Amino acid sequence: MRKAVTLFLLLISIAVLAACGGEAADAGGKLRVVSTTGQIHDAVLNIAGDRVTATGLLGPGIDPHLYVATEGDVSTFAEADIIFYNGLFLEAQME
């Protein structure tokens, strides 16, 4: 459990540091946000609204435990300014 908490805090720290500085996300100034599950995608849309360009990867009926990123998903991740995912092995291949 302690190892998981340490890993979580490390990932959060890296994400915060990566978000510091840099240029605007794009010409419109909107962040490109990618989320994995529908619940996380809904939360992003409800919190950020039209201030972000949000992309959800897993549609209804897709089991996130069996998720394996496709080449298109990898491209989407690479173009994103931030990625939201549940972790704790819900999205099997994201860890």
C-alpha angles and dihedrals in degrees: 000000000000091000091053092050091048091049091048092051091047091052092048090050092051091049092050093048092047090053093056117101126343131113128301116288095247142327091292092049092236120140117237105232125188122192128183110210128041093244092055091044091052090050091051091050093047093048102037100026114174094348090087139045100234127196123187116202106192116058128198115303096023115124108228090201088068096042117138118178116243124212088261091052091051089053090049090051091049092052094046123102090206136007124208119199136156099238124186087107096297090123095045100207100036096082 
